[in-house]
Short mmCIF file of C-alpha atoms in Angstrom, two decimals:
data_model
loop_
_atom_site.label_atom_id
_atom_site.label_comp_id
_atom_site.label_asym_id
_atom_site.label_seq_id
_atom_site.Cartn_x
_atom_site.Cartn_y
_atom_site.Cartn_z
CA UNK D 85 -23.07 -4.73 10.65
CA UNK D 86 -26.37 -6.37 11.85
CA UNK D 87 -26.58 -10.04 9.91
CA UNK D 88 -30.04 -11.97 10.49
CA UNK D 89 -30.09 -15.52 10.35
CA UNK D 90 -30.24 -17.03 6.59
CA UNK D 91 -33.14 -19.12 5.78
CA UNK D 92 -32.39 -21.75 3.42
CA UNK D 93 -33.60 -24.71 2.61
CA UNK D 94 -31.68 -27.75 1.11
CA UNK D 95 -28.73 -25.60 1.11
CA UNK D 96 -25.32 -25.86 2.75
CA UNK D 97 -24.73 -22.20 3.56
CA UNK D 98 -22.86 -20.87 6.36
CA UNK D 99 -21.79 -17.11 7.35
CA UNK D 100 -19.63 -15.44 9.87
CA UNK D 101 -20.04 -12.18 11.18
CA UNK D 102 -17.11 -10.38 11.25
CA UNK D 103 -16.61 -6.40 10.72
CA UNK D 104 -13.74 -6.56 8.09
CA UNK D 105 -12.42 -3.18 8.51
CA UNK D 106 -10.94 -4.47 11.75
CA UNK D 107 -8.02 -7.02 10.96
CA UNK D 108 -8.07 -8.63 14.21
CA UNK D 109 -11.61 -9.69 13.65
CA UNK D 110 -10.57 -10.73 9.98
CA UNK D 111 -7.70 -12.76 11.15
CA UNK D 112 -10.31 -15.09 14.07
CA UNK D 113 -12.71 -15.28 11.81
CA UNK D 114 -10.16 -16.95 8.99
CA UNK D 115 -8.86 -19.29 11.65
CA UNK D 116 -12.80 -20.16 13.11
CA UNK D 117 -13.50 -20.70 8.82
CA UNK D 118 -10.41 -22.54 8.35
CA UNK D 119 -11.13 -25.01 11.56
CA UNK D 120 -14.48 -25.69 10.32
CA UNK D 121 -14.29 -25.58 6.65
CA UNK D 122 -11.17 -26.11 5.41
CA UNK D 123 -9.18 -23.13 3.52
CA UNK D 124 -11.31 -21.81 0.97
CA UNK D 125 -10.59 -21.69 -2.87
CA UNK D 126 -12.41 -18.45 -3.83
CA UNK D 127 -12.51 -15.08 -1.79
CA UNK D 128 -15.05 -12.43 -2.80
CA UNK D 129 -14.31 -9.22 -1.62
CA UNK D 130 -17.25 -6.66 -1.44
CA UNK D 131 -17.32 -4.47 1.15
CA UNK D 132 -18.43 -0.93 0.91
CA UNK D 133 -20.26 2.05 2.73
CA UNK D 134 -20.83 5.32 0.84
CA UNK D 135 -21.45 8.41 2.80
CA UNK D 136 -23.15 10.78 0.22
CA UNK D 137 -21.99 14.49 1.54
CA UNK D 138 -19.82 16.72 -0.39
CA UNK D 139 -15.95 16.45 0.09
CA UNK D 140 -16.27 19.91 2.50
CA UNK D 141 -19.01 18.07 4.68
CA UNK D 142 -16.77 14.91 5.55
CA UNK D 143 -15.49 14.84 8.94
CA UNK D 144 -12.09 13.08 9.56
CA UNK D 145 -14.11 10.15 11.14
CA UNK D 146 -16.32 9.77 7.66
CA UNK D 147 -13.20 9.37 5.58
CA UNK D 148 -11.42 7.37 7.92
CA UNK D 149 -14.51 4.77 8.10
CA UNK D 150 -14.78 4.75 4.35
CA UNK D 151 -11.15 4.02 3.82
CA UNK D 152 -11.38 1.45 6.29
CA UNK D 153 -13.91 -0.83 5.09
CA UNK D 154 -13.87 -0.05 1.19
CA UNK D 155 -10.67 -0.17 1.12
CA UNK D 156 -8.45 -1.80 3.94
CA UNK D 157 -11.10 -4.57 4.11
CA UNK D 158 -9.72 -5.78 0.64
CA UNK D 159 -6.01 -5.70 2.23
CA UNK D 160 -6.80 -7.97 5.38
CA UNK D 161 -9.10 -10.42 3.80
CA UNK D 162 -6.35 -11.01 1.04
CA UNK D 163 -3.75 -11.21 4.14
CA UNK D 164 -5.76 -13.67 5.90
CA UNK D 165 -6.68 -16.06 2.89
CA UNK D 166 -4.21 -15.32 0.01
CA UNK D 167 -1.01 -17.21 1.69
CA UNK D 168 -2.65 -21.16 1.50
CA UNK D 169 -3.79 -20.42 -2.36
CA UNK D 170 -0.11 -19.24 -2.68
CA UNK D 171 1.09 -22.10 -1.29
CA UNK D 172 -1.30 -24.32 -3.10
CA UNK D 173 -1.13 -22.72 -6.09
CA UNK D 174 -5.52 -22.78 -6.39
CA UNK D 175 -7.61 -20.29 -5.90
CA UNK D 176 -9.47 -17.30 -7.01
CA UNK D 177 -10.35 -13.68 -6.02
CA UNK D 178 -13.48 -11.78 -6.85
CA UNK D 179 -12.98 -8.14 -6.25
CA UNK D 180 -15.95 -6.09 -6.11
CA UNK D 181 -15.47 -2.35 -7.15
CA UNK D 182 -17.15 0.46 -8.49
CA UNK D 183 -17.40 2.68 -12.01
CA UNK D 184 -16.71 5.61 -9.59
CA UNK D 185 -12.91 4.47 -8.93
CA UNK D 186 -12.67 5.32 -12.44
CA UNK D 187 -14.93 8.04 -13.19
CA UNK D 188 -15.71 10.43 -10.31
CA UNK D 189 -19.25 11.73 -9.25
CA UNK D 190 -20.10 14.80 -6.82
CA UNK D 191 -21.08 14.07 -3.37
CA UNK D 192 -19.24 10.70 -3.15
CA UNK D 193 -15.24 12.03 -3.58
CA UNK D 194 -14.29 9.44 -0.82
CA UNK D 195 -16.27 6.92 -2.13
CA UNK D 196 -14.68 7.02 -5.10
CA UNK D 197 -10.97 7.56 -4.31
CA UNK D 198 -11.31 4.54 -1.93
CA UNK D 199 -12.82 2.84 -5.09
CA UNK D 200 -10.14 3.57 -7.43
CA UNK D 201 -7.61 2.41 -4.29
CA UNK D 202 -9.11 -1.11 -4.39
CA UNK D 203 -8.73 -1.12 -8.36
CA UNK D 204 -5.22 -0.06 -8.78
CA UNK D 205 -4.50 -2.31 -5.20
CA UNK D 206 -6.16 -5.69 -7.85
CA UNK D 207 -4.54 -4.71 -10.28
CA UNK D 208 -1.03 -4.84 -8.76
CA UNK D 209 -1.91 -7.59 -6.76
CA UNK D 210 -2.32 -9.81 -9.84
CA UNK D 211 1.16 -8.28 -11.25
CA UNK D 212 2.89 -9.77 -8.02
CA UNK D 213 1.14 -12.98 -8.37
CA UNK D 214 2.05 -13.57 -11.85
CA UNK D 215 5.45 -13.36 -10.83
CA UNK D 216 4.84 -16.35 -8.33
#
């Protein structure tokens, strides 16, 4: 993903670039955050790509990069940040989803199964936290 610069003024904001489909690059980029910041207290997950061709027209490689980031993306950034607000018992997660995970539209069938995956993965994640 190509990131430019953000201008800000009188503003404390910091990024890292980091493709989050990729847990390798998901677990540096927590440690680099975690070195310089401190372990964060909320984690916003909001990845997503949408390819836009009927189910027939997807190739493997479509569904497979869909999956990855609108999906799996939720997994490792929850896997790199989740254990220290476990252990400190603070923190919260914003999950960013999509209408379509629950109610399908033509011409987006991956899209929206990877969609409802990141609901129903939320909504058992905060079954096996309340158990903490």
């Amino acid at each position: 993903l190509d990131v430019n610069p953000i201008v800000t003024e009188n503003y404390n904001i910091v990024y890292y670039k980091c493709d989050v489909s990729k847990w390798e690059e998901v677990e540096a980029v927590q440690k680099r955050i975690v070195e310089e910041l401190g372990h964060p207290t909320i984690i916003t997950n909001n990845a997503g790509v949408v390819q836009g061709k009927l189910l027939l027209d997807l190739t493997p490689e479509d569904v497979k990069r869909t999956f990855d980031v609108n999906t799996l993306a939720h997994f490792w950034v929850l896997k790199a940040f989740l254990p220290e607000m476990i252990k400190q018992r603070a923190g919260h997660v914003i999950t960013v989803a999509s209408v379509t995970g629950l109610i399908g539209i033509a011409q987006m069938t991956d899209y929206n199964a990877s969609k409802a995956a990141v609901i129903s993965l939320h909504e058992s994640l905060r079954y096996e936290l309340d158990k903490r």
